[in-house]
XYZ file of C-alpha atoms in Angstrom:
243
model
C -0.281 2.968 -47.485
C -1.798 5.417 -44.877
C -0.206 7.594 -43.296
C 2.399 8.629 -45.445
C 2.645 12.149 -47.289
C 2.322 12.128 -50.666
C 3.240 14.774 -53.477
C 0.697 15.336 -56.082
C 2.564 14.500 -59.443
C 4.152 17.794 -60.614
C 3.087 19.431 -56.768
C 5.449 22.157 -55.685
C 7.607 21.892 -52.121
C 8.636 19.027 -51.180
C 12.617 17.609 -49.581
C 14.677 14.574 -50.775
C 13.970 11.557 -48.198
C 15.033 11.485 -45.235
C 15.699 8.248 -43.108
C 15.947 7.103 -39.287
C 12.957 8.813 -38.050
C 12.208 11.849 -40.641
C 10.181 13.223 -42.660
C 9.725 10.682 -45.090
C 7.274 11.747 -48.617
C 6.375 9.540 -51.771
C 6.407 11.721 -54.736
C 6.872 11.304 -58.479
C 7.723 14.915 -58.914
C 10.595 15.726 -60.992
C 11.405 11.928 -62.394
C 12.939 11.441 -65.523
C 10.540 10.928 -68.382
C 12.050 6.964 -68.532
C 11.555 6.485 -64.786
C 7.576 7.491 -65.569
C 6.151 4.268 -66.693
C 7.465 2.585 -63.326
C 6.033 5.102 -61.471
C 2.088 4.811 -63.568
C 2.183 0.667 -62.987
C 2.983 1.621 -58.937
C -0.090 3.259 -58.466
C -1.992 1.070 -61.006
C -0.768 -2.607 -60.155
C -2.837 -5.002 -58.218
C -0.718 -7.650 -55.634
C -1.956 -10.969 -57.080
C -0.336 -9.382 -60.345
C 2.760 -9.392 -58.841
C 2.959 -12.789 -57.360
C 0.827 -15.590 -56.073
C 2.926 -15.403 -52.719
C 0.914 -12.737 -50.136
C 1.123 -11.926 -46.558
C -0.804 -14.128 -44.563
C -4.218 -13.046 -43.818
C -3.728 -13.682 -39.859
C -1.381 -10.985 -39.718
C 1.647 -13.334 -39.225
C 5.033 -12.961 -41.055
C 8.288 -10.180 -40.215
C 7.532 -6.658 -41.670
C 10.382 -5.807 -44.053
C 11.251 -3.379 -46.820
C 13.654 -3.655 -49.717
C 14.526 -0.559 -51.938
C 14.116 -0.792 -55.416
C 16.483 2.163 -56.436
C 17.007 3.197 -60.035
C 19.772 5.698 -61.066
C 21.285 6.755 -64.340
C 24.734 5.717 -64.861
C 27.557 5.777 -68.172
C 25.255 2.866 -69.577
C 21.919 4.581 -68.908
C 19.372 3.949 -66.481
C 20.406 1.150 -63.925
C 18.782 -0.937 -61.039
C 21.197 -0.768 -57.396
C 21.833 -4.403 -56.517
C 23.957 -6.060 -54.173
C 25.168 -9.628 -53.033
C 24.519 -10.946 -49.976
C 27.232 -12.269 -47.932
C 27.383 -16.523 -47.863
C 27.696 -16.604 -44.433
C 24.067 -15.678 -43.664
C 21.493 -17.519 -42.859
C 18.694 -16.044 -44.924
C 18.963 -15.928 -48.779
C 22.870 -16.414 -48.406
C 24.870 -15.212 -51.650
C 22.010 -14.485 -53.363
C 21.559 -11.041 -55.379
C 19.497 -8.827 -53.955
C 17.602 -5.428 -52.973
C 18.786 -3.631 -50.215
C 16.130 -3.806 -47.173
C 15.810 -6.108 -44.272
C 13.394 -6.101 -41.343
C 11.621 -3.236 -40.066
C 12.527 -1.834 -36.799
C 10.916 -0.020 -34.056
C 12.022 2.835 -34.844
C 11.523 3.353 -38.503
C 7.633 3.542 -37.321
C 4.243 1.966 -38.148
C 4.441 -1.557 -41.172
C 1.722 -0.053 -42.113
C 2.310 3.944 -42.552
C 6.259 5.040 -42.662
C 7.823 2.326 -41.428
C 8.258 0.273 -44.809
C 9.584 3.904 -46.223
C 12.772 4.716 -43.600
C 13.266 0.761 -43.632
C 14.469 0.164 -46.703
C 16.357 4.023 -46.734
C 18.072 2.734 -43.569
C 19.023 -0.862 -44.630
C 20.458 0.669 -47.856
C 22.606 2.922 -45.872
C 23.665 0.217 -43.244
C 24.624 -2.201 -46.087
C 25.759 -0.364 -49.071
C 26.523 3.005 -47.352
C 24.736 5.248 -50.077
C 23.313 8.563 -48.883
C 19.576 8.769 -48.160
C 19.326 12.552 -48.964
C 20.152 11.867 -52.646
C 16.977 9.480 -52.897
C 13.528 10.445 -53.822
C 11.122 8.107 -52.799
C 8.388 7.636 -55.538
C 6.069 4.708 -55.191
C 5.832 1.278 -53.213
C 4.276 -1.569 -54.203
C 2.027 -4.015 -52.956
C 3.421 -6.006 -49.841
C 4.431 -9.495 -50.954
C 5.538 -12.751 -48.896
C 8.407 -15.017 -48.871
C 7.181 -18.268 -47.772
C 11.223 -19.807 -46.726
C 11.655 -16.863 -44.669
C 8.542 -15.396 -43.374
C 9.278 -11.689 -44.366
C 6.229 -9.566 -45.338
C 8.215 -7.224 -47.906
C 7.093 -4.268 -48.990
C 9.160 -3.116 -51.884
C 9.923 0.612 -52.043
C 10.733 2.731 -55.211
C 13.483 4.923 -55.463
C 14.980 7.763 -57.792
C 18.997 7.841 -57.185
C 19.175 11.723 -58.415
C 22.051 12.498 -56.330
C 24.023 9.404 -56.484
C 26.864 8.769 -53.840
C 29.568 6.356 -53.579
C 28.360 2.802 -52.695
C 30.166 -0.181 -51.577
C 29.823 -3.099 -48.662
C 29.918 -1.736 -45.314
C 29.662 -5.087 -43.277
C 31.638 -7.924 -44.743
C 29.275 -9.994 -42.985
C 26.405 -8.966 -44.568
C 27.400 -7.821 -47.923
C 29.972 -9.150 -50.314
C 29.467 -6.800 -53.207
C 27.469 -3.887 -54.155
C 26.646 -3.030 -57.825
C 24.485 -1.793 -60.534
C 22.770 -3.356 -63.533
C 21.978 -1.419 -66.743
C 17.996 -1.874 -67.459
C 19.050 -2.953 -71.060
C 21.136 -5.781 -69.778
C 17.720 -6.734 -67.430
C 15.574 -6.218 -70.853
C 17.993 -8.086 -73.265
C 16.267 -11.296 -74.213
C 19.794 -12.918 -73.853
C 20.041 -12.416 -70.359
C 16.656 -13.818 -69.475
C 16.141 -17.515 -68.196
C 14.269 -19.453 -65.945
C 15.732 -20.715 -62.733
C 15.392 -24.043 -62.072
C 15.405 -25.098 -58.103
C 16.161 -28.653 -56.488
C 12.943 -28.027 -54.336
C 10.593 -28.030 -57.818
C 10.532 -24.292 -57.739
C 10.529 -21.916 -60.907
C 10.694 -18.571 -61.644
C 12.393 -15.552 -63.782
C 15.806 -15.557 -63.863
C 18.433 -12.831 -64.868
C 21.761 -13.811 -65.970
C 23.416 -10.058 -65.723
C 27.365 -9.732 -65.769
C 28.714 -11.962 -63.055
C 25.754 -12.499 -61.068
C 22.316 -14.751 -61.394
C 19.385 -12.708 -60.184
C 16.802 -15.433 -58.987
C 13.771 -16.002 -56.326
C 12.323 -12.913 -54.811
C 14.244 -9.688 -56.529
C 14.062 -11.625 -59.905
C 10.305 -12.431 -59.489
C 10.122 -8.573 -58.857
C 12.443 -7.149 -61.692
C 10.394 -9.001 -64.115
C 6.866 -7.914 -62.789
C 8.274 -4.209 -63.067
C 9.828 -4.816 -66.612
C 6.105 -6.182 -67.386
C 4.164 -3.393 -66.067
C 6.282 -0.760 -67.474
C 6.338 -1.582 -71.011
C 9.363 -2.449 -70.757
C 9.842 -6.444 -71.015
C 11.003 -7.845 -74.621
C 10.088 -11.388 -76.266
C 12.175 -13.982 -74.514
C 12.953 -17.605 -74.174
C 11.329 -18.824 -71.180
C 12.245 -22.645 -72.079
C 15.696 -21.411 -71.535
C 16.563 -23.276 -68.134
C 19.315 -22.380 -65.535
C 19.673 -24.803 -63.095
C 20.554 -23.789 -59.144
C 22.724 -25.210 -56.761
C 21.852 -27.709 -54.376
C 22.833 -25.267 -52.090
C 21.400 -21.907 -53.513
């Protein structure tokens, strides 16, 4: 991604992020040795290994960013989720990343933009602080064919977590975090099942099925970190009609 500063791993001098028109830097400096294999298959994966689905080669589709934020709670290290409210239009009551489209203002698709994008939207829907987020690696842009967005997804260190919760109850119903070792237990994996014919990885995680876009992500960064286990992919969960 040009344009954006980057930290040589284990560089000196650098700030936390910093959102709505800052300095904004990528580094792996400082990560937790667990977080380390995430941050090796960022630099090293290829797009096509993360899904068949890729921006369109005439430049069409929205420019978005979703943040991809890992912190370290009472049950370890954990993934920042939240569920989208079911009155929108787009991907209603689904689990998801924070992120949405990128604005103006947040800068270039291309250079920054992706980077205060998904530091903003995190802050506009689950009200976390941006200064307590390190910014480590991004991944390959992807598409999402029923809604047009080009996503880039952006990967975050929580090292100075704050508290989180739905700011707009019309965007947001619920904001919470999964443990990686519920996302990695074999139990909790299954394949979702869609009227439409479509397929994909499926994570059955507390209260909440993680399906379609974040799910098809989660499991490509299990994969590529060495951290996916053995599990039962003939396991089907059907969706709603409605879903």
């Amino acid at each position: 991604m040009s344009g954006v500063r980057r930290a040589e791993p284990g560089g000196a001098g650098s700030s936390e992020a910093a959102g709505h028109g800052g300095s904004v830097e990528v580094s792996d400096r400082g990560l937790p040795v667990w977080l380390e294999p995430v941050a090796r298959a960022a630099r090293e994966v290829e797009p096509r290994q993360l899904s068949r689905f890729l921006p369109p080669e005439d430049g069409g589709g929205r420019p978005s960013a979703v943040l991809i934020l890992f912190g370290e709670g009472s049950r370890g290290p954990e993934l920042l989720l939240m569920e989208r409210a079911s009155s929108l239009r787009s991907h209603a009551g689904q689990p998801s990343f924070p992120g949405g489209a990128i604005d103006p203002e947040d800068g270039d698709p291309l250079a920054e933009g992706p980077l205060r994008a998904a530091l903003r939207e995190a802050e506009e829907e689950t009200g976390l602080d941006p200064a307590g987020v390190r910014l480590f690696g991004v991944l390959p842009r992807l598409y999402i064919p029923v809604s047009e967005f080009v996503v880039t997804p952006v990967l975050g260190w929580w090292r100075n977590p704050s508290p989180v919760a739905p700011v707009d109850a019309a965007e947001t119903a619920r904001v919470f975090t999964v443990p990686v070792s519920e996302l990695t237990d074999p139990a909790n994996r299954a394949t979702a099942v869609h009227p439409s014919g479509y397929t994909g990885p499926a994570f059955t995680v507390g209260s909440a099925l993680v399906w379609g876009f974040t799910a098809g992500v989660i499991d490509r960064v299990l994969y590529y970190a060495g951290w996916e286990r053995p599990w039962d992919r003939d396991r089907r969960v059907p969706l709603d009609w409605h879903a």
